[in-house]
Coordinates of C-alpha atoms in Angstrom, one line a residue:
Chain K
X1 CA -150.2 -7.8 -172.0
X2 CA -151.4 -10.4 -174.5
X3 CA -149.8 -8.5 -177.4
X4 CA -146.6 -8.1 -175.6
X5 CA -146.3 -11.9 -175.2
X6 CA -147.5 -12.8 -178.6
X7 CA -144.0 -13.7 -179.7
X8 CA -144.0 -16.6 -177.3
X9 CA -146.6 -18.6 -179.2
X10 CA -149.1 -18.4 -176.5
X11 CA -151.4 -20.8 -178.3
X12 CA -149.0 -23.6 -177.4
X13 CA -149.2 -23.0 -173.7
X14 CA -152.9 -22.6 -174.0
X15 CA -153.2 -25.9 -175.9
X16 CA -151.0 -27.7 -173.4
X17 CA -153.1 -26.3 -170.5
X18 CA -156.4 -27.1 -172.2
X19 CA -155.3 -30.7 -172.9
X20 CA -154.1 -31.1 -169.3
X21 CA -157.4 -29.7 -168.1
X22 CA -159.3 -32.3 -170.1
X23 CA -156.9 -35.1 -169.1
X24 CA -157.0 -34.3 -165.5
X25 CA -160.8 -34.6 -165.5
X26 CA -161.0 -38.0 -167.2
X27 CA -162.1 -40.8 -164.9
X28 CA -159.2 -42.8 -163.5
X29 CA -156.6 -40.2 -164.3
X30 CA -157.4 -37.7 -161.6
X31 CA -153.8 -38.0 -160.4
X32 CA -152.9 -36.1 -163.5
X33 CA -154.2 -33.1 -161.8
X34 CA -150.9 -32.6 -160.1
X35 CA -149.6 -31.8 -163.6
X36 CA -152.3 -29.2 -163.9
X37 CA -151.5 -27.8 -160.5
X38 CA -147.9 -27.2 -161.8
X39 CA -149.0 -25.4 -164.9
X40 CA -149.1 -21.8 -163.8
X41 CA -150.9 -19.5 -166.1
X42 CA -148.8 -16.5 -167.3
X43 CA -149.3 -13.0 -166.0
X44 CA -152.5 -11.6 -167.4
X45 CA -153.6 -15.0 -168.7
X46 CA -155.4 -16.4 -165.7
X47 CA -158.8 -17.6 -166.8
X48 CA -161.3 -17.0 -164.0
X49 CA -164.2 -18.6 -165.8
X50 CA -167.5 -17.9 -164.1
X51 CA -165.6 -16.3 -161.2
X52 CA -164.7 -13.2 -163.2
X53 CA -167.3 -11.0 -161.6
X54 CA -167.4 -8.7 -158.6
X55 CA -170.5 -10.4 -157.1
X56 CA -170.3 -13.9 -155.6
X57 CA -171.8 -16.7 -157.7
X58 CA -174.3 -17.4 -154.8
X59 CA -175.1 -15.1 -151.9
X60 CA -172.9 -15.6 -148.9
X61 CA -174.2 -18.2 -146.4
X62 CA -174.1 -17.9 -142.6
X63 CA -171.1 -19.7 -141.0
X64 CA -171.6 -23.5 -140.9
X65 CA -174.5 -23.3 -143.4
X66 CA -176.0 -26.6 -144.6
X67 CA -173.7 -28.2 -147.2
X68 CA -171.1 -25.4 -147.0
X69 CA -167.4 -26.0 -147.1
X70 CA -166.8 -24.8 -143.5
X71 CA -169.6 -27.1 -142.3
X72 CA -167.9 -30.1 -143.9
X73 CA -164.7 -29.4 -141.9
X74 CA -166.6 -28.7 -138.7
X75 CA -168.7 -31.9 -139.1
X76 CA -165.7 -34.0 -139.7
X77 CA -164.0 -32.6 -136.6
X78 CA -167.0 -33.2 -134.4
X79 CA -167.4 -36.7 -135.8
X80 CA -163.8 -37.5 -135.0
X81 CA -164.2 -36.2 -131.4
X82 CA -167.7 -37.4 -130.7
X83 CA -166.4 -39.6 -127.9
X84 CA -165.3 -36.5 -126.0
X85 CA -168.9 -35.2 -125.9
X86 CA -170.0 -36.7 -122.7
X87 CA -171.1 -35.8 -119.1
X88 CA -172.3 -32.3 -118.7
X89 CA -172.0 -30.6 -122.1
X90 CA -172.2 -26.9 -122.9
X91 CA -172.8 -25.9 -126.5
X92 CA -172.4 -22.2 -127.2
X93 CA -174.3 -21.0 -130.3
X94 CA -176.8 -22.8 -132.5
X95 CA -174.9 -25.8 -133.6
X96 CA -177.0 -27.7 -136.1
X97 CA -178.9 -30.7 -134.6
X98 CA -177.7 -34.1 -135.5
X99 CA -174.0 -33.3 -135.3
X100 CA -173.6 -34.2 -131.7
X101 CA -174.3 -37.6 -130.2
X102 CA -178.0 -37.8 -129.1
X103 CA -177.1 -39.3 -125.8
X104 CA -175.3 -36.3 -124.4
X105 CA -177.1 -34.0 -122.0
X106 CA -176.5 -30.8 -123.8
X107 CA -177.0 -27.3 -122.4
X108 CA -177.2 -24.6 -125.0
X109 CA -176.5 -20.9 -124.6
X110 CA -176.2 -18.1 -127.1
X111 CA -172.8 -16.5 -127.6
X112 CA -174.2 -13.3 -126.2
X113 CA -175.2 -15.1 -123.0
X114 CA -172.0 -17.0 -122.7
X115 CA -169.7 -14.1 -123.4
X116 CA -171.5 -10.8 -122.6
X117 CA -169.8 -7.8 -124.0
X118 CA -169.2 -5.8 -120.8
X119 CA -169.6 -8.3 -117.9
X120 CA -167.7 -11.3 -116.7
X121 CA -168.7 -14.5 -118.5
X122 CA -171.3 -16.4 -116.3
X123 CA -170.1 -19.9 -117.2
X124 CA -168.7 -20.6 -113.7
X125 CA -165.8 -22.8 -112.8
X126 CA -165.1 -26.5 -113.2
X127 CA -168.7 -26.9 -114.4
X128 CA -168.6 -28.8 -117.6
X129 CA -167.0 -32.0 -119.0
X130 CA -167.2 -30.7 -122.5
X131 CA -167.6 -27.3 -124.1
X132 CA -168.3 -27.0 -127.8
X133 CA -167.5 -23.6 -129.4
X134 CA -168.2 -24.0 -133.1
X135 CA -167.7 -20.8 -135.1
X136 CA -168.5 -18.6 -132.0
X137 CA -165.4 -16.8 -131.1
X138 CA -165.1 -14.8 -134.4
X139 CA -168.0 -12.7 -133.2
X140 CA -166.7 -12.0 -129.7
X141 CA -164.5 -8.9 -129.5
X142 CA -162.8 -10.0 -126.3
X143 CA -161.7 -13.3 -127.7
X144 CA -158.9 -13.6 -125.2
X145 CA -161.4 -13.2 -122.3
X146 CA -163.9 -15.6 -123.8
X147 CA -161.3 -18.3 -124.3
X148 CA -160.1 -17.8 -120.7
X149 CA -163.8 -18.1 -119.4
X150 CA -164.3 -21.3 -121.3
X151 CA -161.1 -22.7 -119.9
X152 CA -162.2 -21.9 -116.3
X153 CA -165.6 -23.5 -116.9
X154 CA -164.1 -26.7 -118.0
X155 CA -163.6 -29.6 -115.4
X156 CA -160.3 -31.4 -115.2
X157 CA -160.0 -34.0 -118.0
X158 CA -162.8 -32.0 -119.7
X159 CA -162.6 -31.3 -123.4
X160 CA -163.0 -28.1 -125.3
X161 CA -164.0 -28.6 -128.9
X162 CA -163.5 -25.5 -131.0
X163 CA -163.9 -24.6 -134.6
X164 CA -163.1 -21.1 -135.9
X165 CA -163.2 -19.4 -139.3
X166 CA -160.0 -18.4 -141.0
X167 CA -161.1 -17.5 -144.5
X168 CA -164.8 -16.5 -144.9
X169 CA -167.1 -13.7 -146.1
X170 CA -166.5 -11.9 -142.8
X171 CA -168.5 -8.8 -143.7
X172 CA -171.7 -10.8 -144.0
X173 CA -172.3 -10.3 -140.3
X174 CA -171.5 -6.9 -138.7
X175 CA -170.7 -8.5 -135.4
X176 CA -167.8 -10.5 -137.1
X177 CA -164.6 -9.4 -135.5
X178 CA -161.8 -11.9 -136.2
X179 CA -160.6 -14.6 -138.4
X180 CA -158.1 -17.1 -137.0
X181 CA -155.0 -19.0 -137.8
X182 CA -153.8 -22.2 -136.3
X183 CA -151.2 -20.0 -134.5
X184 CA -153.7 -17.7 -132.9
X185 CA -156.0 -20.6 -131.8
X186 CA -153.0 -22.4 -130.3
X187 CA -152.0 -19.2 -128.4
X188 CA -155.5 -18.5 -127.2
X189 CA -156.0 -22.1 -125.8
X190 CA -152.5 -22.3 -124.4
X191 CA -153.2 -19.2 -122.4
X192 CA -156.7 -20.3 -121.4
X193 CA -155.8 -23.9 -120.5
X194 CA -152.2 -24.0 -119.2
X195 CA -150.7 -27.4 -119.5
X196 CA -153.6 -28.7 -121.7
X197 CA -153.1 -31.2 -124.4
X198 CA -153.8 -29.3 -127.6
X199 CA -154.5 -30.6 -131.0
X200 CA -154.9 -27.7 -133.5
X201 CA -155.4 -28.2 -137.2
X202 CA -155.8 -25.9 -140.1
X203 CA -158.3 -27.2 -142.7
X204 CA -158.7 -26.3 -146.3
X205 CA -156.8 -24.8 -149.3
X206 CA -157.2 -22.0 -151.8
X207 CA -159.9 -23.9 -153.8
X208 CA -162.0 -24.7 -150.7
X209 CA -161.6 -21.0 -149.6
X210 CA -162.7 -19.7 -153.0
X211 CA -165.7 -22.1 -153.0
X212 CA -166.8 -20.8 -149.6
X213 CA -166.4 -17.2 -150.6
X214 CA -168.4 -17.8 -153.7
X215 CA -171.2 -19.5 -151.8
X216 CA -170.6 -22.8 -153.6
X217 CA -171.4 -26.0 -151.7
X218 CA -168.8 -28.5 -150.6
X219 CA -170.5 -31.1 -152.8
X220 CA -169.2 -29.3 -155.9
X221 CA -165.6 -30.2 -155.0
X222 CA -164.1 -33.6 -155.2
X223 CA -163.2 -35.2 -151.8
X224 CA -159.5 -35.0 -152.6
X225 CA -159.9 -31.3 -153.3
X226 CA -161.7 -30.7 -150.0
X227 CA -159.3 -32.9 -148.0
X228 CA -156.0 -31.3 -149.1
X229 CA -154.9 -29.1 -146.2
X230 CA -152.6 -26.1 -147.1
X231 CA -151.5 -24.4 -143.8
X232 CA -151.3 -21.1 -145.6
X233 CA -155.1 -21.2 -146.3
X234 CA -156.9 -21.9 -143.0
X235 CA -160.5 -22.0 -144.1
X236 CA -161.4 -23.6 -140.7
X237 CA -159.2 -24.0 -137.7
X238 CA -160.2 -26.9 -135.5
X239 CA -158.9 -27.5 -132.0
X240 CA -159.3 -30.1 -129.2
X241 CA -158.0 -29.1 -125.8
X242 CA -158.1 -31.4 -122.8
X243 CA -157.8 -29.8 -119.5
X244 CA -155.0 -31.3 -117.4
X245 CA -156.2 -33.5 -114.5
X246 CA -156.4 -31.8 -111.1
X247 CA -153.2 -31.6 -109.3
X248 CA -151.0 -32.0 -112.3
X249 CA -148.7 -29.0 -112.5
X250 CA -149.6 -26.7 -115.3
Chain M
X1 CA -158.1 -24.7 -182.1
X2 CA -157.1 -23.5 -178.7
X3 CA -160.5 -21.9 -178.2
X4 CA -162.3 -25.2 -179.0
X5 CA -160.1 -27.1 -176.5
X6 CA -160.7 -24.5 -173.9
X7 CA -164.4 -24.7 -174.4
X8 CA -164.1 -28.5 -174.1
X9 CA -162.1 -28.1 -170.9
X10 CA -164.7 -25.6 -169.6
X11 CA -167.5 -28.1 -170.3
X12 CA -165.6 -30.7 -168.3
X13 CA -164.9 -28.3 -165.5
X14 CA -168.5 -27.2 -165.4
X15 CA -169.6 -30.6 -164.1
X16 CA -169.3 -29.3 -160.6
X17 CA -172.6 -27.4 -160.1
X18 CA -172.4 -25.5 -163.4
X19 CA -169.4 -23.5 -162.4
X20 CA -166.6 -22.8 -164.9
X21 CA -163.5 -22.4 -162.6
X22 CA -161.2 -21.6 -165.6
X23 CA -157.7 -21.9 -164.4
X24 CA -158.7 -21.7 -160.7
X25 CA -159.9 -25.3 -160.2
X26 CA -156.6 -26.0 -158.3
X27 CA -155.8 -26.5 -154.7
X28 CA -152.4 -24.7 -155.1
X29 CA -152.3 -21.0 -155.7
X30 CA -150.9 -19.4 -158.9
X31 CA -148.3 -17.6 -156.7
X32 CA -147.3 -18.4 -153.1
X33 CA -146.0 -14.9 -152.6
X34 CA -149.3 -12.9 -152.7
X35 CA -148.6 -12.3 -156.4
X36 CA -145.3 -10.4 -155.8
X37 CA -143.7 -12.5 -158.4
X38 CA -146.4 -11.4 -160.9
X39 CA -146.9 -7.8 -160.1
X40 CA -148.4 -5.8 -157.2
X41 CA -150.3 -7.9 -154.7
X42 CA -154.0 -6.9 -154.5
X43 CA -153.8 -6.0 -150.8
X44 CA -150.9 -3.6 -151.5
X45 CA -153.0 -1.9 -154.2
X46 CA -155.5 -1.1 -151.5
X47 CA -152.9 -0.2 -148.9
X48 CA -151.2 2.3 -151.3
X49 CA -154.6 3.7 -152.4
X50 CA -155.4 4.4 -148.7
X51 CA -152.0 6.0 -148.0
X52 CA -152.3 8.1 -151.1
X53 CA -155.6 9.5 -149.8
X54 CA -154.0 10.3 -146.4
X55 CA -150.6 11.6 -147.7
X56 CA -151.0 15.0 -146.0
X57 CA -150.9 13.2 -142.7
X58 CA -147.4 11.7 -143.4
X59 CA -145.3 14.6 -142.1
X60 CA -142.9 15.6 -139.4
X61 CA -141.4 12.7 -137.5
X62 CA -142.8 9.5 -138.9
X63 CA -142.4 5.9 -137.8
X64 CA -142.9 3.0 -140.1
X65 CA -142.3 -0.7 -139.6
X66 CA -139.7 -2.7 -141.6
X67 CA -138.5 0.1 -143.9
X68 CA -139.3 3.8 -144.7
X69 CA -140.5 3.2 -148.3
X70 CA -144.1 4.5 -147.7
X71 CA -142.9 7.3 -145.5
X72 CA -140.7 8.6 -148.3
X73 CA -143.1 7.9 -151.1
X74 CA -146.2 9.5 -149.5
X75 CA -144.6 12.0 -147.1
X76 CA -141.9 13.4 -149.4
X77 CA -140.6 16.8 -148.2
X78 CA -143.1 16.9 -145.4
X79 CA -141.1 14.4 -143.5
X80 CA -138.4 15.8 -141.1
X81 CA -137.3 12.5 -139.6
X82 CA -138.1 9.0 -140.7
X83 CA -137.8 6.2 -138.1
X84 CA -137.9 2.6 -138.9
X85 CA -139.1 0.1 -136.3
X86 CA -138.1 -3.5 -136.3
X87 CA -138.9 -6.2 -133.8
X88 CA -135.5 -7.8 -134.0
X89 CA -132.1 -6.1 -133.5
X90 CA -129.6 -6.3 -136.4
X91 CA -131.8 -4.9 -139.2
X92 CA -129.6 -2.3 -140.9
X93 CA -132.6 -0.1 -141.8
X94 CA -134.0 0.0 -138.2
X95 CA -133.6 3.1 -136.2
X96 CA -135.7 1.6 -133.4
X97 CA -135.8 -1.9 -132.1
X98 CA -139.0 -2.5 -130.2
X99 CA -142.1 -4.6 -129.6
X100 CA -145.6 -3.2 -130.3
X101 CA -147.2 -5.5 -127.8
X102 CA -144.9 -4.8 -124.8
X103 CA -144.1 -1.3 -125.9
X104 CA -140.5 -1.8 -125.1
X105 CA -138.1 0.3 -127.2
X106 CA -140.8 2.6 -128.5
X107 CA -140.7 6.3 -127.4
X108 CA -143.6 8.2 -125.9
X109 CA -145.2 11.2 -127.5
X110 CA -142.6 11.2 -130.3
X111 CA -144.3 10.9 -133.6
X112 CA -146.5 13.1 -135.8
X113 CA -147.4 10.1 -137.8
X114 CA -147.2 6.3 -137.6
X115 CA -147.5 4.3 -140.8
X116 CA -148.4 0.7 -139.9
X117 CA -149.3 -1.4 -142.9
X118 CA -150.2 -5.1 -142.8
X119 CA -148.5 -5.5 -139.4
X120 CA -151.0 -5.3 -136.5
X121 CA -152.5 -8.7 -137.3
X122 CA -149.1 -10.3 -136.4
X123 CA -149.5 -9.1 -132.8
X124 CA -151.4 -11.6 -130.6
X125 CA -152.4 -8.9 -128.2
X126 CA -153.9 -6.4 -130.6
X127 CA -155.2 -4.1 -127.9
X128 CA -151.8 -3.8 -126.2
X129 CA -150.3 -2.8 -129.6
X130 CA -152.9 -0.1 -130.1
X131 CA -152.1 1.3 -126.6
X132 CA -148.4 1.4 -127.6
X133 CA -149.2 3.2 -130.9
X134 CA -151.4 5.7 -129.1
X135 CA -148.7 6.4 -126.6
X136 CA -146.1 6.8 -129.2
X137 CA -148.0 9.6 -131.0
X138 CA -147.7 13.2 -130.2
X139 CA -151.0 15.0 -129.4
X140 CA -152.6 15.7 -132.8
X141 CA -150.5 12.9 -134.3
X142 CA -152.1 10.5 -136.8
X143 CA -151.9 6.7 -137.0
X144 CA -152.4 5.3 -140.5
X145 CA -153.0 1.6 -140.1
X146 CA -154.0 -1.2 -142.6
X147 CA -154.7 -4.8 -141.7
X148 CA -155.7 -7.9 -143.7
X149 CA -159.3 -9.1 -143.6
X150 CA -159.6 -12.1 -146.0
X151 CA -156.1 -13.2 -146.8
X152 CA -153.9 -16.2 -147.0
X153 CA -151.1 -16.5 -144.4
X154 CA -147.6 -15.6 -145.4
X155 CA -144.9 -18.2 -145.6
X156 CA -141.9 -18.1 -143.2
X157 CA -141.2 -15.9 -140.2
X158 CA -144.2 -13.6 -140.5
X159 CA -146.5 -16.5 -141.2
X160 CA -145.6 -18.1 -137.9
X161 CA -146.7 -15.0 -136.1
X162 CA -149.8 -14.3 -138.2
X163 CA -152.7 -14.3 -135.8
X164 CA -155.8 -12.5 -137.2
X165 CA -157.9 -11.3 -140.0
X166 CA -159.7 -8.1 -138.9
X167 CA -163.0 -6.5 -139.9
X168 CA -164.0 -2.8 -139.7
X169 CA -165.9 -3.8 -136.5
X170 CA -162.8 -5.1 -134.7
X171 CA -160.4 -2.5 -136.0
X172 CA -162.7 0.3 -134.9
X173 CA -163.3 -1.2 -131.5
X174 CA -159.6 -1.7 -130.9
X175 CA -158.8 1.8 -131.9
X176 CA -161.6 3.3 -129.9
X177 CA -160.1 1.8 -126.7
X178 CA -157.5 4.6 -127.0
X179 CA -158.6 7.1 -129.6
X180 CA -161.8 9.2 -129.4
X181 CA -164.5 7.7 -131.7
X182 CA -164.8 10.9 -133.6
X183 CA -161.1 10.8 -134.4
X184 CA -161.3 7.3 -136.0
X185 CA -162.2 6.8 -139.6
X186 CA -162.3 3.2 -140.9
X187 CA -162.6 2.1 -144.5
X188 CA -162.8 -1.3 -146.1
X189 CA -161.7 -2.4 -149.6
X190 CA -162.3 -5.5 -151.7
X191 CA -164.9 -7.7 -153.2
X192 CA -165.2 -11.4 -153.9
X193 CA -163.2 -11.3 -157.1
X194 CA -160.4 -9.3 -155.5
X195 CA -160.4 -11.7 -152.5
X196 CA -160.1 -14.7 -154.8
X197 CA -157.3 -13.0 -156.9
X198 CA -155.4 -12.3 -153.7
X199 CA -155.8 -15.8 -152.4
X200 CA -154.7 -17.4 -155.7
X201 CA -151.8 -14.9 -155.9
X202 CA -153.1 -13.2 -159.0
X203 CA -151.6 -9.6 -159.1
X204 CA -153.6 -6.4 -159.1
X205 CA -152.4 -5.6 -162.6
X206 CA -154.3 -8.7 -163.8
X207 CA -157.6 -7.2 -162.7
X208 CA -159.2 -4.0 -164.1
X209 CA -159.3 -0.9 -161.9
X210 CA -163.1 -1.2 -161.9
X211 CA -162.9 -4.8 -160.6
X212 CA -160.4 -3.7 -157.9
X213 CA -162.3 -0.7 -156.8
X214 CA -165.7 -2.2 -156.5
X215 CA -166.3 -2.2 -152.8
X216 CA -168.3 -5.0 -151.3
X217 CA -168.1 -4.9 -147.5
X218 CA -169.0 -8.6 -147.2
X219 CA -165.5 -9.3 -148.5
X220 CA -163.0 -7.2 -146.6
X221 CA -159.7 -7.8 -148.3
X222 CA -158.0 -4.9 -146.4
X223 CA -159.3 -2.7 -143.6
X224 CA -157.7 0.7 -143.2
X225 CA -158.1 3.3 -140.5
X226 CA -156.9 6.9 -139.8
X227 CA -156.9 7.6 -136.1
X228 CA -155.9 11.0 -134.7
X229 CA -154.7 11.4 -131.1
X230 CA -156.6 14.2 -129.5
X231 CA -154.7 17.5 -129.2
X232 CA -154.4 18.7 -125.6

């Protein structure tokens, strides 16, 4: 492929890209990176650098691992919505300590207890003011039933805080069933909590996804790289759903 | 000259935890069309590899979604009738207009083979779609299905209905709700490099066959299954 394109003086394009690559990384000119983003390498000319190997750079980490890209998005979401974590709170799964406000009286259950495989979910009805499901539903086969059970267990005006993986090393856990999009999370919650106020957001972009797949920490990316959301690359889907007050027609 | 500048750029790029990202330190992909504008998308390489391995099943009356390209290519002379299913009326190639989730418009016990590539993830109620597919097959008929695992979402109409990435675990469980477990065979393709190539829109031709065929189940790029409806 290189030979076939030799007539197009490939060194010029290479030179331009290399100069742009250097320029984009100089302090104070990081905005020049948009130029780099537009420079699309020709077919067969994409340099993968250290990523040109069939093994990840670091072993895959569990969902929401310390310092990982998905954790950065989940932490930011929980910080934003910390005020919703109040009253009787249910946390499904082992959410890392320190993320939730210390004041909240938190009950914790494992995903297997909350959403048993072949029995109705034991969460009850109108029981909680807040339910936190952070990277839990991907490992529940009956994700539709689990979302519905969480919706029933929530009190009126109660909040469901949910994060779910969209792009991740899914095969690292044999129980992993699904990855999500903003669309599927919205449909799950709209069905589980009719009439609820929903705020669904897709976080991440292709670079953040690649970093997560390669086991690279969020700290290796610049804040601007981490913060750019490209809806076609849902690394993490976050959702806040507030159950309508009692009596309000759904 | 270029080499020197590239090395220089690599050194700058390596500041982030010793990783040289090459051209991939970018928050926009190289192609927004899965690499269709550069060659064959990586997921289609796996889909076609799977269908090639199951070509003997593509025979008799066959239903495919969207068009009948794979039916013709892999079934050839074994195909007696090729049906094309489309979810909306008005598609000139469609012989059937129907909905996999509701089952409306899809005949019962009609097909010797259903070829369903990269479609099931667009259906919110995956389990209902599997029931429809099982119902549509003749006894002894075969469903050849592929779904994305790790993949970006498509732009436009199909992107809006894109719901899931699946794993061998979920595809097998969904199929086994209708098909006998011993009649379901599931395989998984991809590795971290293939996954990154697909995400960035780098085409299959830009990787080597060895790189594409290395199977690392931690990174399911496509999941494929052959499920046979029990003969009476």
